[in-house]
XYZ file of C-alpha atoms in Angstrom:
572
model
C 5.934 -64.137 -11.490
C 3.340 -61.506 -10.577
C -0.284 -62.419 -10.022
C -1.479 -59.759 -12.481
C 0.152 -57.131 -14.673
C -1.629 -54.128 -16.212
C 0.394 -53.314 -19.313
C 1.178 -50.011 -20.942
C -1.456 -47.698 -19.477
C -1.265 -44.010 -18.645
C -0.739 -44.211 -14.879
C -2.454 -41.446 -12.903
C -1.297 -42.592 -9.494
C -3.562 -40.507 -7.216
C -0.782 -38.410 -5.720
C -1.474 -35.427 -7.975
C 1.889 -35.809 -9.682
C 2.171 -35.939 -13.467
C 0.846 -38.998 -15.265
C 3.302 -41.389 -16.913
C 3.144 -44.493 -19.079
C 4.132 -47.913 -17.836
C 3.043 -51.160 -16.226
C 1.456 -51.882 -12.869
C 2.352 -55.236 -11.335
C 0.363 -56.839 -8.513
C 1.336 -59.619 -6.123
C -0.687 -60.874 -3.141
C -3.250 -58.095 -3.490
C -0.599 -55.372 -3.224
C 1.117 -53.229 -5.843
C 4.603 -54.574 -6.504
C 5.726 -52.213 -9.277
C 4.546 -49.097 -11.085
C 6.160 -47.776 -14.226
C 8.675 -49.321 -16.555
C 8.349 -52.816 -17.940
C 7.173 -55.349 -15.358
C 7.935 -59.039 -15.433
C 5.407 -61.616 -16.501
C 2.049 -62.010 -14.815
C -0.161 -65.056 -14.439
C -2.778 -62.806 -15.981
C -2.224 -59.594 -17.928
C -4.534 -56.744 -18.918
C -3.684 -54.682 -21.986
C -4.184 -51.049 -20.892
C -2.826 -49.421 -24.036
C -4.690 -46.153 -24.597
C -6.306 -46.413 -21.144
C -5.974 -44.592 -17.853
C -4.829 -46.642 -14.875
C -5.921 -45.002 -11.626
C -6.612 -46.017 -8.033
C -10.112 -47.261 -7.236
C -12.489 -44.490 -6.231
C -13.090 -44.034 -2.504
C -16.633 -42.789 -1.874
C -16.989 -41.393 1.637
C -20.693 -40.430 1.641
C -23.066 -43.329 1.040
C -26.147 -44.798 2.713
C -25.764 -48.499 2.040
C -26.305 -49.378 5.725
C -29.222 -51.654 4.854
C -28.271 -52.628 1.307
C -24.888 -53.875 2.510
C -26.704 -56.736 4.240
C -28.088 -58.122 0.963
C -26.117 -56.694 -1.999
C -22.419 -57.653 -2.149
C -21.806 -55.210 -5.030
C -23.405 -52.121 -3.455
C -24.731 -51.295 -6.885
C -24.676 -48.923 -8.583
C -21.489 -47.626 -6.907
C -19.322 -50.440 -8.246
C -20.636 -49.697 -11.746
C -18.712 -46.431 -11.359
C -15.388 -47.796 -10.177
C -15.898 -47.427 -6.420
C -13.682 -49.823 -4.483
C -14.181 -48.427 -0.961
C -17.452 -47.014 0.398
C -18.117 -45.320 3.742
C -21.702 -45.466 5.041
C -23.567 -44.373 8.170
C -23.635 -40.694 7.206
C -26.073 -37.949 8.258
C -26.791 -39.488 11.663
C -28.936 -42.359 10.336
C -28.278 -46.084 10.301
C -29.320 -49.404 11.793
C -27.190 -49.956 14.895
C -27.330 -50.009 17.823
C -30.964 -51.113 17.910
C -33.259 -52.948 20.279
C -35.592 -55.454 18.615
C -38.692 -53.336 19.216
C -37.060 -50.318 17.521
C -36.166 -51.968 14.212
C -39.274 -50.830 12.365
C -38.837 -47.336 13.751
C -35.257 -47.132 12.467
C -36.502 -48.251 9.063
C -39.105 -45.479 9.180
C -36.411 -42.890 9.964
C -34.212 -44.073 7.099
C -37.180 -44.127 4.743
C -38.080 -40.539 5.608
C -34.602 -39.043 5.693
C -33.008 -40.901 2.779
C -36.039 -41.959 0.659
C -35.257 -45.684 0.821
C -38.568 -47.570 0.695
C -39.477 -49.081 4.048
C -40.835 -52.221 2.373
C -37.431 -52.741 0.749
C -35.585 -52.424 4.038
C -38.082 -54.624 5.885
C -37.761 -57.332 3.241
C -34.024 -57.012 2.638
C -32.442 -56.592 6.059
C -31.762 -59.812 7.935
C -31.425 -58.536 11.501
C -28.574 -60.316 13.270
C -27.482 -57.642 15.699
C -28.359 -55.314 18.514
C -25.092 -53.597 19.359
C -22.840 -51.773 16.901
C -20.017 -54.333 17.251
C -22.558 -57.057 16.416
C -23.611 -55.063 13.348
C -19.987 -54.880 12.208
C -19.619 -58.613 12.743
C -22.742 -59.237 10.640
C -21.302 -57.086 7.829
C -17.962 -58.859 8.161
C -19.575 -62.248 7.556
C -21.211 -61.236 4.273
C -19.515 -61.476 0.873
C -18.384 -58.129 -0.509
C -17.046 -57.058 -3.871
C -15.585 -53.855 -2.384
C -14.383 -52.639 1.002
C -16.900 -50.931 3.280
C -16.644 -48.885 6.447
C -19.427 -47.911 8.847
C -19.970 -44.936 11.149
C -22.096 -44.970 14.289
C -25.208 -42.812 13.732
C -26.448 -40.334 16.334
C -30.161 -41.069 15.825
C -29.801 -44.788 16.484
C -27.442 -44.233 19.419
C -29.705 -41.679 21.113
C -32.853 -43.774 20.708
C -31.049 -46.883 21.960
C -29.987 -45.184 25.164
C -32.883 -42.801 25.813
C -35.842 -44.610 24.249
C -38.890 -42.399 23.744
C -37.163 -39.503 25.521
C -34.510 -39.540 22.811
C -37.092 -39.759 20.043
C -39.020 -36.826 21.543
C -35.859 -34.689 21.732
C -35.635 -34.509 25.537
C -32.350 -33.157 26.816
C -29.873 -35.924 27.603
C -29.156 -36.392 31.301
C -25.607 -36.880 32.633
C -26.380 -40.600 32.878
C -27.588 -40.630 29.263
C -24.411 -38.938 28.104
C -22.255 -41.347 30.066
C -23.982 -44.347 28.480
C -23.898 -42.887 24.941
C -20.194 -42.186 25.368
C -19.599 -45.755 26.544
C -21.430 -47.242 23.559
C -19.712 -44.903 21.144
C -16.302 -45.840 22.537
C -17.230 -49.516 22.221
C -18.235 -48.958 18.570
C -15.017 -47.133 17.700
C -12.859 -49.774 19.356
C -14.778 -52.456 17.440
C -14.034 -50.729 14.147
C -16.449 -47.866 13.494
C -14.673 -45.369 11.244
C -16.532 -42.351 12.626
C -19.643 -40.820 14.163
C -22.318 -38.946 12.230
C -25.067 -36.521 13.166
C -27.577 -34.236 11.475
C -29.046 -30.864 12.383
C -30.757 -30.400 9.036
C -34.414 -29.402 8.893
C -34.625 -31.153 5.515
C -34.281 -34.492 7.294
C -37.713 -35.671 8.417
C -39.685 -38.868 8.819
C -43.402 -39.435 9.315
C -43.798 -36.125 7.446
C -43.088 -33.736 10.326
C -40.792 -35.561 12.762
C -37.055 -34.965 13.016
C -34.538 -37.720 13.787
C -33.115 -37.899 17.315
C -30.056 -35.693 17.624
C -31.389 -32.897 15.419
C -31.850 -30.639 18.454
C -29.075 -32.066 20.645
C -27.509 -29.551 23.018
C -23.967 -28.306 22.625
C -23.113 -30.325 25.727
C -24.329 -33.552 24.094
C -22.529 -32.939 20.824
C -19.335 -32.025 22.659
C -19.539 -35.065 24.913
C -19.946 -37.413 21.978
C -17.482 -35.686 19.679
C -14.749 -35.791 22.310
C -14.874 -39.603 22.412
C -13.223 -39.654 18.994
C -10.288 -37.696 20.341
C -10.032 -39.907 23.420
C -9.991 -43.098 21.346
C -7.644 -41.511 18.809
C -9.380 -42.214 15.529
C -12.562 -41.581 13.587
C -14.261 -38.822 11.621
C -16.962 -36.550 13.051
C -19.413 -36.157 10.143
C -22.267 -33.655 10.225
C -25.091 -32.459 8.003
C -26.642 -29.125 8.978
C -28.928 -26.425 7.631
C -26.962 -25.178 4.662
C -28.034 -21.481 4.734
C -27.072 -21.318 8.432
C -23.772 -23.210 8.136
C -21.713 -20.184 9.112
C -23.182 -20.279 12.631
C -22.005 -23.879 13.054
C -18.387 -23.185 12.162
C -16.996 -22.041 15.552
C -17.838 -25.257 17.415
C -16.901 -27.457 14.441
C -13.524 -25.739 14.223
C -13.035 -26.076 17.987
C -13.836 -29.811 17.866
C -11.404 -30.406 15.003
C -8.695 -28.486 16.837
C -9.309 -30.320 20.118
C -9.522 -33.835 18.671
C -6.824 -33.350 16.044
C -9.062 -35.535 13.918
C -11.150 -34.736 10.823
C -14.424 -32.891 11.307
C -16.322 -33.266 8.046
C -19.393 -31.151 7.287
C -21.575 -30.982 4.184
C -21.266 -27.743 2.230
C -23.936 -26.980 -0.366
C -24.827 -23.697 -2.031
C -28.528 -22.816 -1.630
C -30.680 -20.234 -3.371
C -31.701 -18.908 0.056
C -28.098 -17.980 0.843
C -26.072 -18.316 -2.355
C -22.911 -16.655 -1.054
C -22.533 -18.402 2.318
C -19.883 -20.658 0.805
C -17.581 -17.641 0.540
C -17.688 -17.079 4.302
C -17.189 -20.802 4.905
C -14.198 -20.754 2.584
C -12.580 -18.067 4.723
C -12.923 -20.357 7.737
C -11.401 -23.179 5.705
C -8.523 -20.878 4.744
C -7.842 -20.258 8.423
C -8.059 -23.977 9.221
C -5.668 -24.782 6.378
C -3.127 -22.254 7.589
C -3.376 -23.530 11.179
C -3.288 -27.214 10.247
C -6.766 -27.851 11.690
C -8.514 -30.852 10.060
C -11.801 -29.026 9.409
C -13.047 -30.291 6.044
C -16.011 -29.401 3.849
C -17.582 -32.271 1.946
C -18.682 -30.889 -1.407
C -20.387 -32.226 -4.491
C -18.834 -32.112 -7.939
C -22.109 -31.001 -9.524
C -25.516 -29.650 -8.510
C -27.601 -31.830 -6.263
C -30.339 -32.553 -8.764
C -33.950 -33.446 -8.052
C -35.315 -35.583 -10.865
C -38.897 -35.303 -12.090
C -40.604 -38.101 -14.023
C -43.901 -39.942 -14.027
C -42.152 -42.727 -12.076
C -40.382 -40.591 -9.487
C -41.388 -39.508 -5.990
C -41.547 -35.829 -6.937
C -42.897 -33.978 -9.950
C -45.130 -30.928 -10.447
C -48.345 -32.973 -10.790
C -48.196 -35.132 -7.642
C -50.861 -33.026 -5.893
C -53.253 -32.621 -8.842
C -56.413 -34.564 -7.905
C -56.742 -36.276 -11.281
C -53.167 -37.520 -11.084
C -53.533 -38.578 -7.436
C -56.471 -40.784 -8.448
C -54.317 -42.673 -10.978
C -50.882 -42.686 -9.342
C -51.109 -46.319 -8.154
C -52.114 -47.669 -11.565
C -49.715 -49.944 -13.460
C -47.412 -47.678 -15.419
C -48.729 -48.615 -18.866
C -52.294 -47.840 -17.823
C -51.260 -44.599 -16.170
C -49.300 -43.531 -19.244
C -52.284 -44.194 -21.503
C -54.440 -42.026 -19.257
C -51.838 -39.244 -19.180
C -51.751 -39.229 -22.984
C -55.529 -38.828 -23.173
C -56.181 -35.193 -24.264
C -59.183 -34.934 -21.935
C -57.196 -36.129 -18.928
C -54.365 -33.757 -19.821
C -56.762 -30.819 -20.077
C -58.351 -31.667 -16.748
C -54.978 -31.845 -14.981
C -53.954 -28.516 -16.484
C -57.130 -26.755 -15.379
C -57.456 -28.037 -11.813
C -55.945 -26.594 -8.655
C -53.192 -28.486 -6.913
C -53.880 -30.060 -3.566
C -51.974 -29.035 -0.472
C -48.199 -28.983 -0.696
C -45.634 -27.661 1.748
C -43.921 -24.370 0.943
C -40.733 -26.003 -0.274
C -42.613 -28.201 -2.752
C -44.627 -25.224 -4.004
C -41.404 -23.329 -4.669
C -39.809 -26.360 -6.286
C -42.642 -27.033 -8.705
C -43.023 -23.385 -9.732
C -39.337 -22.655 -10.364
C -39.522 -23.182 -14.102
C -36.328 -21.196 -14.639
C -34.482 -24.095 -12.967
C -36.217 -27.050 -14.631
C -34.415 -28.629 -17.598
C -34.751 -31.624 -19.895
C -31.997 -34.059 -18.889
C -31.808 -36.158 -22.058
C -29.743 -39.164 -23.124
C -26.479 -37.250 -22.614
C -27.143 -35.437 -19.329
C -26.009 -31.825 -19.119
C -25.315 -30.960 -15.476
C -24.351 -27.364 -16.270
C -27.301 -26.384 -18.465
C -27.550 -22.900 -19.916
C -30.504 -20.791 -18.681
C -31.744 -20.648 -22.292
C -32.509 -24.374 -22.031
C -34.852 -24.020 -19.040
C -38.600 -24.589 -19.178
C -39.098 -20.883 -18.433
C -36.994 -19.981 -21.477
C -38.928 -22.454 -23.632
C -42.178 -20.876 -22.462
C -40.916 -17.384 -23.264
C -39.916 -18.457 -26.775
C -43.115 -20.330 -27.597
C -45.755 -18.473 -25.589
C -46.908 -21.747 -24.016
C -47.621 -22.230 -20.321
C -44.574 -23.663 -18.492
C -46.625 -26.417 -16.844
C -47.835 -27.620 -20.244
C -44.225 -27.854 -21.417
C -43.269 -29.864 -18.319
C -46.163 -32.257 -18.924
C -45.189 -32.864 -22.543
C -41.478 -33.232 -21.796
C -42.239 -35.880 -19.184
C -44.208 -37.855 -21.789
C -41.154 -38.173 -24.043
C -39.177 -41.438 -24.246
C -42.320 -43.522 -23.788
C -43.211 -41.601 -20.652
C -39.863 -42.265 -18.981
C -38.150 -38.933 -19.735
C -36.507 -37.210 -16.790
C -36.430 -33.490 -16.003
C -33.686 -31.992 -13.900
C -34.024 -29.443 -11.118
C -30.570 -28.426 -9.770
C -31.647 -27.796 -6.192
C -28.240 -27.041 -4.613
C -25.076 -25.605 -6.170
C -26.753 -23.811 -9.067
C -27.681 -20.384 -7.750
C -25.255 -18.763 -10.216
C -26.544 -20.955 -13.072
C -23.000 -22.240 -13.589
C -20.439 -24.332 -11.681
C -17.648 -21.787 -11.329
C -17.870 -21.772 -7.528
C -17.438 -25.575 -7.446
C -14.425 -25.207 -9.711
C -12.941 -22.899 -7.055
C -13.921 -25.033 -4.070
C -12.510 -28.208 -5.594
C -9.059 -26.647 -5.560
C -9.118 -25.980 -1.809
C -7.112 -28.484 0.273
C -9.720 -28.404 3.074
C -12.519 -29.609 0.821
C -13.114 -33.182 -0.235
C -15.376 -34.780 -2.833
C -18.434 -36.228 -1.144
C -22.252 -36.386 -1.229
C -22.840 -39.050 -3.881
C -25.493 -40.504 -1.517
C -25.140 -44.005 -2.960
C -28.011 -46.205 -1.849
C -30.264 -43.286 -0.875
C -32.933 -41.035 -2.377
C -34.209 -43.880 -4.504
C -37.149 -41.983 -5.994
C -35.916 -38.501 -6.840
C -32.112 -38.044 -6.663
C -29.370 -39.999 -8.416
C -25.881 -38.635 -7.824
C -24.156 -41.991 -7.404
C -22.416 -41.504 -10.773
C -20.328 -38.682 -9.300
C -16.932 -40.431 -9.744
C -17.566 -41.061 -13.439
C -18.984 -37.571 -13.908
C -15.924 -35.997 -12.292
C -13.658 -37.732 -14.774
C -15.710 -37.054 -17.902
C -17.044 -33.553 -17.186
C -14.300 -31.771 -15.282
C -11.319 -33.091 -17.263
C -12.834 -33.295 -20.774
C -16.382 -32.145 -21.442
C -16.993 -28.875 -19.592
C -17.843 -26.097 -22.063
C -18.992 -23.146 -19.943
C -15.864 -22.522 -17.905
C -12.392 -23.786 -16.987
C -11.757 -27.493 -16.459
C -9.594 -29.310 -13.939
C -6.475 -31.350 -14.548
C -6.759 -35.117 -14.818
C -4.230 -35.695 -12.050
C -6.106 -33.338 -9.729
C -9.496 -34.952 -10.339
C -8.113 -38.443 -9.714
C -6.416 -37.302 -6.502
C -9.695 -35.757 -5.299
C -11.381 -39.162 -5.408
C -8.552 -41.370 -4.183
C -5.704 -40.081 -2.035
C -7.746 -37.165 -0.690
C -10.797 -39.193 0.306
C -8.578 -41.925 1.744
C -6.729 -39.347 3.856
C -9.897 -38.093 5.545
C -10.738 -41.551 6.882
C -7.173 -42.554 7.704
C -7.050 -45.181 4.961
C -3.338 -44.846 4.380
C -2.996 -48.212 2.647
C -4.912 -47.179 -0.495
C -5.664 -44.324 -2.873
C -2.202 -44.210 -4.494
C -0.620 -46.503 -7.074
C 2.793 -47.147 -5.603
C 4.577 -50.262 -4.378
C 3.229 -51.446 -1.028
C -0.239 -49.967 -1.471
C -3.422 -51.993 -1.781
C -4.133 -52.914 -5.395
C -7.530 -51.230 -5.778
C -7.402 -50.063 -9.383
C -9.539 -48.729 -12.238
C -8.598 -49.224 -15.886
C -10.586 -46.692 -17.923
C -10.964 -45.796 -21.578
C -10.705 -41.970 -21.403
C -12.554 -41.439 -24.673
C -15.436 -43.763 -23.806
C -16.075 -42.603 -20.242
C -19.557 -41.075 -20.022
C -22.615 -41.238 -17.819
C -26.043 -42.178 -19.112
C -29.337 -40.584 -18.165
C -30.679 -41.975 -14.876
C -33.383 -44.606 -15.156
C -35.909 -46.111 -12.797
C -35.546 -49.828 -12.108
C -37.501 -52.147 -9.834
C -34.815 -54.545 -8.631
C -34.773 -53.987 -4.875
C -36.215 -56.480 -2.385
C -40.033 -56.573 -2.437
C -39.886 -55.168 -5.986
C -38.800 -51.771 -4.703
C -37.866 -49.029 -7.153
C -34.715 -46.972 -7.370
C -33.052 -44.555 -9.722
C -29.770 -45.845 -11.120
C -27.276 -44.378 -13.544
C -24.937 -46.343 -15.765
C -21.567 -45.445 -17.212
C -19.437 -46.448 -20.180
C -15.668 -46.626 -20.242
C -14.689 -48.900 -17.351
C -12.440 -51.608 -18.771
C -11.742 -53.190 -15.385
C -12.136 -52.482 -11.678
C -9.914 -54.373 -9.252
C -10.130 -54.767 -5.477
C -7.006 -56.144 -3.776
C -5.730 -57.162 -7.222
C -8.852 -59.144 -8.133
C -11.107 -57.911 -10.963
C -14.651 -57.383 -9.673
C -15.935 -55.803 -12.919
C -14.656 -56.197 -16.459
C -16.179 -54.393 -19.443
C -19.153 -53.416 -17.312
C -19.997 -56.932 -16.102
C -19.523 -58.326 -12.603
C -16.970 -61.137 -12.435
C -18.518 -62.850 -9.410
C -15.419 -62.270 -7.284
C -15.867 -60.923 -3.744
C -12.474 -59.807 -2.426
C -13.919 -56.930 -0.370
C -13.428 -56.553 3.371
C -14.979 -54.683 6.259
C -12.799 -51.776 7.363
C -12.173 -51.706 11.082
C -10.591 -48.581 12.465
C -7.387 -46.889 11.348
C -5.017 -48.392 8.835
C -1.248 -48.574 9.170
C 0.594 -46.403 6.667
C 2.548 -48.364 4.097
C 6.124 -47.387 3.373
C 6.436 -45.409 0.170
C-alpha cells in the first residue's frame, strides 16, 4: 500500500511534455507511480479537475534571517513553494564575528528593506562561521527545503574588517583567506556564492555593501573556488543599464568553471533595449553549451505606494512628515481633513534624491492596483491618463486613490520591465533556454515591493488571463518553475513528477488560481510590518509526500530539510 495517492488529476510533470490524466502514488517521500490507476493509499487526495504539478522551486529569496524563526518562510509557502534558495545579491548573515552582527543587520535592512528591529528581535545568533550557520538552520523545523549561498559582503567584512567595509583592495593574504572560507562553506553545503555590483544597493543612505567595488582579481579568485570544488552557482546582481559590460567576464567564468553563472536581467527605462544585446550573448552561450543564465522576472518589478508603505509621493511633504509616526487611524483621519489635504497639495516637497524625484513624478507609470491586480495595465489606466481626461492635477488623483479602501489602497509603479508598457519582451525571454524564472525576492523589500506571488502569477496570468498579447503553454510555465530552476542549482532529485523523484507536489484548482492585492500586515518580530500577497486555488502542497498546506491552511507538518551541496541524479 502506498503512503498517499493523488487521484485523477491532470499531471503536468515539469518536463515540458504534454499533460496527461492519472494518479500519482507516493511511498517513503518519493514518487512511486505517475499515470494510470495506482493501488490503494493510506491516504488519498481527490484531484479530479485539478492540476498536479511539482512543487515550485524559488531560487531568489532573502529569508536568511527569517529562516531562523519562521518554519514556513511565509508567504512563499502560501504560493506552493517547496524549495527556496536564499543568500542572494551578496547579502546574508554568515560568516560573522559577534561585533559585526548589528552591522550585517544594517546592511540587510538597507539593501533589502527588512526592518532592523525585526532582524534584531528575530534572529537567535548561534553561529560565527558559515558551516555553523548551516548547522543552526539544520536544527530548526522547516516546512520546506532551503538552501543557502555564501554572501560576498559578509565574507569580505569577516576577513578584512573595516578595510573590507571601506572598499580597500583585497591583499593576496585577504584573497587567500576568503578563498579558504569560501571553500569551507561550499564543502559544508553552501549551494553557491553571491555578489552585488548594483548602485541601487545601499545602507546607511549612501554606503555600498562590501564587494560592490571588488576588483576583477578578487571576483575571479572567489569565483574560481566554485570550479575547484566542483559545485555551486555564482549569482550576481549588477547595474542593469550597464549589464552588457559585465557579460565578457561572466561568460568567461561560466566557461571556465563549467558551472552556472546566474545574473539578474531587468529592463530599465534608462536602457530599455539592453536586454536585446544580452539575449545575443545568451544565444551564443546556448549554442556553445556555456551555463551562463539570466535570472528574469515574470512580470514588472513593481514599487507599491500606499499610506502604510515605505515609499509614496508624499513622504517628503512637511505636513505628512509631521504625522507619519501617528497611529494609522489618527493619520488617516488627518489625511481626510480637507484643510490638511489642501496644505499638502500646496507645499513644496522636502529634499529627495534624483531617483525618488523621478519616481514620484512619473504619473504615466502609476496605476491603481485594485482587488484583482493587473500587472500589464494599459497606458489609458495610468494616473497621467486620468489627469488628461478629467483636467485634475495628477498628484491630487494619487492622493485620492490612496485614500480608497479605508486608506489601504495600493498604487502600482512598474519600475523594471515596463518600458514598452507591455510584457511582450518577457514573453520572448521566457522562451529562451538560458533564462530562468527568478527575482521573487521572498522575505525582502517588506515596505514597498511584493513579488513573492510570482509562482501563482505565472500560472494564472501567462497560461490563462493575459489579454494584451500571446500567452504561454501550461507545460512550459510549470517547467520554468520546477525542472528548470532545479537544474540551475543541481537539484536533480526534484522538479519532475516521475518515479524515483522527491514527492514535492502542488495540487491546484486551475479555475480558482488567482492572486489577491498585496496587503500590509504587522506580524514580524517586534511588530514589524511587511507586504504580503495571498492566493486562491491551492488544494494541497506536499513536501517529501507530506502535506504542509491544505486548502490554504498550514497542516503543522515540518518535513523540510536543509540542502547541502549537489544532489545525486535519480534514475528516470
